[in-house]
């Protein structure tokens, strides 16, 4: 660690361990974190100084190579400078080496007048002149000794050792960064240059080596201050982005060289920044105490220039990999150019040679002023052109040509189409803001009371309280009442709802949402839904309100819901008010919110935290699935999601986020956008294909079904199998006491949460606000006891014909490895699902489910006969039935047709009717009789197979149609998506061995009053720093949860328990 003892005023002579002439002054104060490395240095034969961020390696860092001035590694100023970079570069492991073989530059002399505070004597002037002349000669001799052949090999050793020692930091920064002062500045340029291999390694360039292979830049970006002995050639070889802080009339970096070099960088489009600081000496940017205020200001400005460049240079801001994305111009498949070479793999499989390479770099937008306050009630969407600079080129992978003429043949049209096409993510962004509203009977049939002019002063506040915002006008009687309290701090005491309860007036409009164009928030309290009033302007005019004179002054409900779902945060602070620190690494990658997609993110995070899903889909050593359309292949997209979430490759701070004085934002990660996976999961589904908020538990069940239906092998089994178990149901007739057992395979349980309201608290006398309902906490055991409690069902006994009913009880026959439990906290209020916040107390320790295991059939029990079956009754599809009857078909024929075609739709049934018009029993009533299992015979299956129907489809069709081959054919053609049933007998799911001990492993939590609003997050038990901890996954934000986990356990929506 650097000691704050010796540092010099003279910037270029910041103290070798023994100074030639006294005159050093104390270093500037500040925290240091460095250490003079001896045992853990990257290169054993090179003395190095390494300084690290205080929270390394818990937070990812970048590797910064610090190339100091000639004073070398033992200079306290150099060590303090390195410490400063480590502390302020968003977390950089900073190191510099002794490049001079124990031969640091000569120290400067101090001005005696400066030390004594008085004018120097004649003798002092003579001494000073001699010393300066001596130093000048010594410095020239020292510079002559420090050649590239001597210095570059030392730097190479440090780089090679650092790549191995700090591989995580190199990977996090996508390379090494470098900063240099004085003598070190020249070597920053050399490391960022394209040089012949021999020169890059420190050997002199020979004439015969001209034109030989060259090495690319060894750093991703660099910055330097007052470089020494920089030549035009040094600049012309530069390839890496560079920032230079220079002085005027610098004899060690001539103005002509600097000016012509900058011109060359502009012409060659090399990203650069060059700033000249007037009136300061060479060496001004080195750490030290300066009496001259101008030098102090310039030193601080130069450091800020260099640190911001290293943070925001395009090489560090790229949103994609440095090689860009290749889009196939034949089938438009996207492939990367990383070490996994997915673009080349696609070409090898498809033989599609032409690709469009697209590279994006984040724009560096400098804002000199604080962000403006919101002045418009709208949702602003930042476009890609606002965020990125895009470069494209057509490449031919077959001919290995990187710059195909984009204007040849049909390329211009195809390239333009690719660039204009909406990606999955873009389509999701567009749909995210769409929400459909319809009129209802209450808006269409609204009858208003006698018209009157409402005075303007009466439109200023609620009729029952003094609230002046969130006001709703009853369109039936003209009453003004405040709405419900809304997200974002919008107040409300629900007096509009109270008015509806008192008067039954259903339709109201939000005054602040009315626009001159005739749009507004219209709410129907009877339907409890937002609606459209097709006659809104007329209904408002009835109360003397001219819609053309209105101006929108408040956010609409849609705007507030979108804002809520995108920004509604679970607590991201600890109990003492500190923000939770982000965590990074394998299995700690967040998912972007695509707009109401948090329900998907929370479930995916929970599933991919489980070993069975990890081993099934995270296959880093295997090639991607062989499919012609990877974007449409669920296997490919699940593997892609697993790789993104588990590899840790994308779990690093967002380099696009730069903290400012206006933001306390911690450097969270960018997060992955699972747009393709969301599209596949929702394809064809009425709800999940939309951008509306959904029920996370329903998504889990849907995803289980999709995964199970996909292809699996013995080496890559279905991961849902680890969730499956068998429940055994026991029915007993209350009269004859005979029993029947039935087993059902399940992959989840949905347990009721007992609702026990606590006494209502009194209304606040000042605001009139009614406190939120509170409920008595219940334990998980109480919920499970309610779930397995015996119940009475009304059935007629097939043995004794009694109608007294049966008692039914369901218990576990086997237990899964992972138990998915849905806590049913939603109740129907006015036919609307409403969440009830009943706390469910769940401990952190394992609990036992042995008491919930079914004992199975007992000795002495009489079984109900299996060959007696209750009469069956067919319930036709009412919509399809009405259509068929409307065409003139008799009801009996319609029911037969619907039954024969699977009760799906009118068109299939109509085709069946036309094909069976001549059947003798076409007008006979439909009679259903039990179908014996023997009806699904091997002979009938063979008959259907001969028609091109697969055995699983044949088996399923015969079961559905009672073994009738002809009807089975119709059933298959009316259910083309049905895959059928496999014949093989599977082993019973789960394990019946005891003990059955389970512990909470993860949970999806919901905050909000409705499954159609609010926000989902996931809490997952992880191992961090060799200790077990709960991690909060809140979209792209991943933090170590502290303090509120026990509280969240009480209100989670889906629990995942692991058998231990």
Coordinates of N, CA and C in Angstrom, one line a residue, residues 491-641:
X491 N -52.5 10.2 -4.9 CA -53.4 10.0 -3.8 C -54.8 9.6 -4.2
X492 N -55.6 9.1 -3.3 CA -57.0 8.8 -3.6 C -57.6 8.1 -2.4
X493 N -58.9 8.4 -2.1 CA -59.6 7.8 -1.0 C -60.8 7.0 -1.4
X494 N -60.8 6.7 -2.7 CA -61.9 5.8 -3.3 C -63.3 6.3 -3.1
X495 N -63.5 7.7 -3.1 CA -64.8 8.2 -3.0 C -65.6 8.1 -4.2
X496 N -64.9 7.9 -5.4 CA -65.7 7.6 -6.6 C -66.3 6.3 -6.5
X497 N -65.6 5.3 -6.0 CA -66.1 3.9 -5.8 C -67.2 4.0 -4.7
X498 N -67.0 4.8 -3.6 CA -68.0 4.9 -2.6 C -69.3 5.5 -3.2
X499 N -69.2 6.4 -4.1 CA -70.4 7.0 -4.7 C -71.2 5.9 -5.5
X500 N -70.4 5.0 -6.2 CA -71.0 3.9 -6.9 C -71.8 3.0 -6.0
X501 N -71.1 2.7 -4.9 CA -71.8 1.7 -3.9 C -73.1 2.3 -3.4
X502 N -73.1 3.6 -3.2 CA -74.3 4.3 -2.7 C -75.4 4.5 -3.7
X503 N -75.0 4.7 -5.0 CA -76.0 5.0 -6.0 C -76.2 4.0 -7.1
X504 N -75.2 3.1 -7.2 CA -75.2 2.1 -8.3 C -74.9 2.7 -9.7
X505 N -74.4 4.0 -9.7 CA -74.0 4.6 -10.9 C -72.7 4.1 -11.3
X506 N -72.6 3.5 -12.5 CA -71.4 2.7 -12.9 C -70.3 3.4 -13.6
X507 N -70.6 4.4 -14.5 CA -69.6 4.9 -15.4 C -69.1 6.2 -15.0
X508 N -67.7 6.4 -14.9 CA -67.1 7.6 -14.6 C -65.9 7.9 -15.5
X509 N -65.6 9.2 -15.6 CA -64.4 9.6 -16.5 C -63.4 10.4 -15.6
X510 N -62.2 10.1 -15.9 CA -61.1 10.8 -15.1 C -60.9 12.2 -15.8
X511 N -61.2 13.3 -15.0 CA -61.1 14.6 -15.6 C -59.7 15.0 -16.1
X512 N -58.7 14.6 -15.4 CA -57.3 15.0 -15.8 C -56.8 14.3 -17.0
X513 N -57.5 13.2 -17.5 CA -57.1 12.5 -18.6 C -57.8 12.9 -19.9
X514 N -58.7 13.8 -19.9 CA -59.5 14.2 -21.1 C -58.6 15.0 -22.0
X515 N -58.6 14.6 -23.3 CA -57.8 15.4 -24.3 C -58.8 16.1 -25.3
X516 N -58.3 17.1 -26.0 CA -59.1 17.7 -27.0 C -59.5 16.8 -28.1
X517 N -58.7 15.7 -28.3 CA -59.0 14.7 -29.4 C -60.2 13.8 -29.0
X518 N -60.7 13.9 -27.8 CA -61.8 13.1 -27.4 C -61.5 11.8 -26.7
X519 N -60.2 11.6 -26.2 CA -59.9 10.4 -25.5 C -59.8 10.7 -24.0
X520 N -60.0 9.7 -23.2 CA -60.0 9.9 -21.8 C -60.1 8.5 -21.1
X521 N -59.7 8.5 -19.8 CA -59.9 7.2 -19.0 C -61.4 7.2 -18.6
X522 N -62.1 6.1 -19.1 CA -63.5 5.9 -18.8 C -63.5 4.5 -18.0
X523 N -64.0 4.5 -16.8 CA -64.0 3.3 -16.0 C -65.5 2.9 -15.7
X524 N -65.7 1.6 -15.8 CA -67.0 1.1 -15.4 C -66.8 0.3 -14.1
X525 N -67.4 0.9 -13.0 CA -67.3 0.2 -11.7 C -68.1 -1.1 -11.6
X526 N -69.1 -1.2 -12.4 CA -69.9 -2.4 -12.4 C -69.1 -3.6 -13.0
X527 N -68.4 -3.3 -14.1 CA -67.5 -4.3 -14.7 C -66.2 -4.4 -14.1
X528 N -65.8 -3.3 -13.3 CA -64.5 -3.2 -12.7 C -63.4 -3.3 -13.8
X529 N -63.6 -2.6 -14.9 CA -62.7 -2.6 -16.1 C -62.7 -1.2 -16.7
X530 N -61.6 -0.9 -17.3 CA -61.5 0.3 -18.1 C -62.2 0.1 -19.4
X531 N -63.0 1.1 -19.8 CA -63.9 0.9 -21.0 C -63.7 2.1 -22.0
X532 N -64.4 2.0 -23.1 CA -64.5 3.1 -24.1 C -66.0 3.6 -24.1
X533 N -66.1 4.9 -24.0 CA -67.4 5.6 -24.2 C -67.5 6.2 -25.6
X534 N -68.2 5.6 -26.5 CA -68.3 6.0 -27.8 C -69.0 7.4 -28.0
X535 N -69.7 7.8 -26.9 CA -70.4 9.1 -27.0 C -69.9 10.0 -25.9
X536 N -68.6 10.0 -25.6 CA -68.0 10.7 -24.5 C -68.2 12.2 -24.6
X537 N -68.0 12.8 -25.8 CA -68.1 14.2 -25.9 C -69.5 14.6 -25.6
X538 N -70.5 13.8 -26.1 CA -71.9 14.2 -25.8 C -72.3 14.1 -24.3
X539 N -71.7 13.0 -23.7 CA -72.0 12.8 -22.3 C -71.4 13.9 -21.4
X540 N -70.2 14.4 -21.8 CA -69.6 15.5 -21.1 C -70.3 16.8 -21.3
X541 N -70.7 17.0 -22.6 CA -71.4 18.3 -22.9 C -72.7 18.3 -22.1
X542 N -73.3 17.2 -21.7 CA -74.5 17.1 -20.9 C -74.3 17.8 -19.6
X543 N -73.1 17.8 -19.1 CA -72.7 18.5 -17.8 C -72.0 19.8 -18.1
X544 N -72.1 20.3 -19.3 CA -71.5 21.6 -19.6 C -70.0 21.6 -19.8
X545 N -69.4 20.5 -20.1 CA -68.0 20.4 -20.3 C -67.7 20.3 -21.8
X546 N -67.0 21.3 -22.3 CA -66.7 21.3 -23.7 C -65.3 20.5 -23.9
X547 N -65.4 19.4 -24.5 CA -64.2 18.5 -24.6 C -63.0 19.2 -25.4
X548 N -63.4 20.1 -26.3 CA -62.4 20.8 -27.1 C -61.5 21.8 -26.2
X549 N -62.1 22.2 -25.1 CA -61.4 23.1 -24.2 C -60.5 22.5 -23.1
X550 N -60.6 21.1 -23.1 CA -59.9 20.4 -22.0 C -58.5 20.1 -22.4
X551 N -57.6 20.1 -21.4 CA -56.2 19.8 -21.6 C -55.8 18.6 -20.6
X552 N -55.1 17.7 -21.2 CA -54.7 16.5 -20.3 C -53.7 17.0 -19.3
X553 N -53.9 16.7 -18.0 CA -53.1 17.2 -16.9 C -52.5 16.0 -16.1
X554 N -53.0 14.8 -16.3 CA -52.6 13.7 -15.4 C -52.3 12.5 -16.3
X555 N -51.5 11.6 -15.8 CA -51.3 10.3 -16.6 C -52.5 9.5 -16.6
X556 N -52.6 8.8 -17.8 CA -53.8 7.8 -17.9 C -53.5 6.6 -17.1
X557 N -54.5 5.7 -17.0 CA -54.3 4.5 -16.3 C -53.3 3.6 -17.0
X558 N -53.4 3.6 -18.4 CA -52.5 2.8 -19.1 C -51.0 3.2 -18.9
X559 N -50.8 4.5 -18.9 CA -49.5 5.0 -18.7 C -49.0 4.6 -17.3
X560 N -49.8 4.7 -16.3 CA -49.4 4.4 -15.0 C -49.1 2.9 -14.8
X561 N -49.9 2.1 -15.5 CA -49.7 0.6 -15.4 C -48.4 0.2 -16.1
X562 N -48.1 0.8 -17.2 CA -46.8 0.5 -17.9 C -45.7 1.0 -17.0
X563 N -45.8 2.2 -16.5 CA -44.7 2.7 -15.6 C -44.6 1.8 -14.4
X564 N -45.7 1.4 -13.9 CA -45.6 0.5 -12.7 C -44.9 -0.8 -13.0
X565 N -45.3 -1.4 -14.1 CA -44.8 -2.7 -14.4 C -43.3 -2.7 -14.8
X566 N -42.8 -1.5 -15.3 CA -41.4 -1.4 -15.7 C -40.6 -0.9 -14.5
X567 N -41.1 -0.1 -13.6 CA -40.3 0.5 -12.6 C -40.6 0.2 -11.2
X568 N -41.7 -0.5 -11.0 CA -42.1 -0.8 -9.6 C -41.1 -1.7 -9.0
X569 N -40.4 -1.2 -8.0 CA -39.2 -1.9 -7.4 C -39.7 -2.7 -6.1
X570 N -39.2 -3.9 -6.0 CA -39.1 -4.5 -4.7 C -38.0 -3.7 -3.9
X571 N -38.0 -3.8 -2.6 CA -37.0 -3.1 -1.9 C -35.6 -3.5 -2.3
X572 N -34.8 -2.5 -2.7 CA -33.5 -2.7 -3.1 C -32.5 -2.1 -2.1
X573 N -33.0 -1.9 -0.9 CA -32.2 -1.4 0.2 C -32.2 -2.3 1.4
X574 N -31.2 -2.2 2.2 CA -31.1 -3.0 3.5 C -31.9 -2.2 4.5
X575 N -32.0 -2.8 5.7 CA -32.7 -2.2 6.8 C -32.1 -0.9 7.2
X576 N -30.8 -0.7 7.1 CA -30.2 0.5 7.5 C -30.2 1.6 6.4
X577 N -30.9 1.3 5.2 CA -31.0 2.2 4.2 C -30.0 2.2 3.1
X578 N -29.0 1.3 3.2 CA -28.0 1.1 2.1 C -28.5 0.3 1.0
X579 N -28.1 0.7 -0.2 CA -28.5 0.0 -1.4 C -27.8 -1.4 -1.4
X580 N -28.6 -2.4 -1.8 CA -28.0 -3.7 -1.9 C -27.0 -3.8 -3.1
X581 N -25.9 -4.4 -2.8 CA -24.8 -4.4 -3.9 C -25.2 -5.5 -4.9
X582 N -25.0 -5.2 -6.2 CA -25.2 -6.2 -7.2 C -24.2 -7.3 -7.1
X583 N -24.6 -8.5 -7.5 CA -23.6 -9.6 -7.5 C -23.5 -10.1 -9.0
X584 N -22.4 -10.7 -9.3 CA -22.1 -11.1 -10.7 C -21.4 -12.5 -10.6
X585 N -21.6 -13.2 -11.7 CA -20.9 -14.5 -11.8 C -21.8 -15.5 -12.5
X586 N -21.4 -16.7 -12.4 CA -22.1 -17.8 -13.0 C -23.5 -18.0 -12.3
X587 N -24.5 -18.1 -13.1 CA -25.9 -18.3 -12.5 C -26.4 -17.0 -11.9
X588 N -25.8 -15.8 -12.2 CA -26.2 -14.6 -11.6 C -26.5 -13.5 -12.7
X589 N -27.1 -14.0 -13.8 CA -27.4 -13.1 -14.9 C -28.9 -12.7 -14.9
X590 N -29.2 -11.4 -15.1 CA -30.6 -10.9 -15.1 C -31.2 -11.0 -16.4
X591 N -32.5 -10.7 -16.5 CA -33.3 -10.7 -17.7 C -34.0 -9.4 -17.9
X592 N -33.9 -8.8 -19.0 CA -34.5 -7.5 -19.3 C -36.0 -7.7 -19.2
X593 N -36.7 -6.6 -18.8 CA -38.2 -6.6 -18.9 C -38.5 -6.1 -20.3
X594 N -39.2 -7.0 -21.0 CA -39.6 -6.7 -22.4 C -40.9 -5.9 -22.4
X595 N -41.4 -5.5 -21.3 CA -42.7 -4.9 -21.2 C -43.7 -5.9 -20.7
X596 N -44.1 -5.8 -19.4 CA -45.0 -6.8 -18.8 C -44.4 -8.3 -18.9
X597 N -43.1 -8.5 -18.9 CA -42.6 -9.8 -19.0 C -41.9 -10.3 -17.7
X598 N -42.1 -9.6 -16.6 CA -41.5 -10.0 -15.4 C -42.0 -11.4 -14.9
X599 N -43.2 -11.7 -15.2 CA -43.7 -13.1 -14.8 C -42.9 -14.2 -15.5
X600 N -42.5 -14.0 -16.7 CA -41.6 -14.9 -17.4 C -40.2 -15.0 -16.8
X601 N -39.7 -13.8 -16.6 CA -38.3 -13.8 -16.0 C -38.2 -14.5 -14.7
X602 N -39.2 -14.2 -13.8 CA -39.1 -14.8 -12.5 C -39.2 -16.4 -12.5
X603 N -40.0 -16.9 -13.4 CA -40.1 -18.4 -13.5 C -38.9 -19.0 -14.2
X604 N -38.4 -18.3 -15.2 CA -37.1 -18.8 -15.8 C -36.0 -18.9 -14.9
X605 N -35.8 -17.8 -14.1 CA -34.7 -17.8 -13.1 C -34.9 -18.9 -12.1
X606 N -36.1 -19.2 -11.6 CA -36.3 -20.3 -10.7 C -36.0 -21.6 -11.3
X607 N -36.5 -21.9 -12.5 CA -36.3 -23.2 -13.1 C -34.8 -23.4 -13.4
X608 N -34.1 -22.4 -14.0 CA -32.7 -22.7 -14.4 C -31.8 -22.6 -13.2
X609 N -32.3 -22.4 -12.0 CA -31.5 -22.6 -10.8 C -31.5 -24.0 -10.3
X610 N -32.2 -24.9 -11.0 CA -32.4 -26.3 -10.5 C -31.5 -27.2 -11.4
X611 N -30.8 -28.2 -10.7 CA -29.9 -29.0 -11.4 C -30.4 -29.7 -12.7
X612 N -31.7 -30.2 -12.6 CA -32.2 -30.9 -13.8 C -32.3 -30.1 -15.0
X613 N -32.8 -28.8 -14.8 CA -32.9 -27.9 -16.0 C -31.5 -27.5 -16.4
X614 N -30.5 -27.3 -15.5 CA -29.2 -27.0 -15.9 C -28.5 -28.1 -16.7
X615 N -28.6 -29.3 -16.2 CA -27.9 -30.4 -16.9 C -28.6 -30.7 -18.2
X616 N -29.9 -30.4 -18.4 CA -30.6 -30.7 -19.6 C -30.3 -29.7 -20.7
X617 N -30.2 -28.4 -20.3 CA -30.1 -27.3 -21.4 C -28.8 -26.6 -21.4
X618 N -28.0 -26.6 -20.3 CA -26.7 -25.9 -20.3 C -25.6 -26.9 -20.8
X619 N -25.3 -26.9 -22.0 CA -24.4 -27.8 -22.7 C -23.3 -27.0 -23.4
X620 N -22.4 -26.4 -22.6 CA -21.4 -25.5 -23.3 C -20.4 -26.2 -24.2
X621 N -20.2 -27.5 -23.9 CA -19.2 -28.3 -24.7 C -19.8 -28.9 -26.0
X622 N -21.1 -28.8 -26.2 CA -21.8 -29.4 -27.3 C -22.2 -28.3 -28.3
X623 N -22.2 -28.7 -29.6 CA -22.6 -27.8 -30.7 C -24.1 -27.5 -30.5
X624 N -24.6 -26.4 -31.1 CA -26.0 -26.1 -31.0 C -26.8 -27.1 -31.8
X625 N -28.1 -27.3 -31.5 CA -29.0 -28.2 -32.1 C -28.9 -28.0 -33.7
X626 N -29.0 -29.1 -34.4 CA -29.0 -29.1 -35.8 C -30.4 -28.8 -36.3
X627 N -30.7 -27.6 -36.6 CA -32.1 -27.2 -37.0 C -32.0 -26.1 -38.0
X628 N -32.9 -26.1 -39.0 CA -32.8 -25.2 -40.1 C -33.3 -23.8 -39.6
X629 N -34.2 -23.8 -38.6 CA -34.7 -22.5 -38.1 C -34.5 -22.4 -36.6
X630 N -33.4 -22.0 -36.2 CA -33.1 -22.0 -34.7 C -34.0 -21.0 -34.0
X631 N -34.4 -19.9 -34.6 CA -35.3 -19.0 -34.0 C -36.7 -19.5 -33.7
X632 N -37.0 -20.6 -34.4 CA -38.4 -21.2 -34.2 C -38.3 -22.6 -33.4
X633 N -37.1 -22.9 -32.9 CA -36.8 -24.2 -32.3 C -36.7 -24.0 -30.8
X634 N -37.7 -24.6 -30.0 CA -37.7 -24.4 -28.6 C -36.4 -25.0 -27.9
X635 N -35.9 -26.1 -28.4 CA -34.7 -26.7 -27.8 C -33.6 -25.7 -27.9
X636 N -33.4 -25.1 -29.1 CA -32.3 -24.1 -29.3 C -32.5 -22.9 -28.4
X637 N -33.7 -22.4 -28.3 CA -33.9 -21.2 -27.5 C -33.7 -21.5 -26.0
X638 N -34.1 -22.7 -25.5 CA -33.9 -23.0 -24.1 C -32.4 -23.2 -23.8
X639 N -31.7 -23.8 -24.7 CA -30.2 -23.9 -24.6 C -29.6 -22.5 -24.5
X640 N -30.1 -21.6 -25.4 CA -29.6 -20.3 -25.5 C -29.8 -19.6 -24.1
X641 N -31.0 -19.7 -23.6 CA -31.4 -19.1 -22.3 C -30.5 -19.7 -21.2

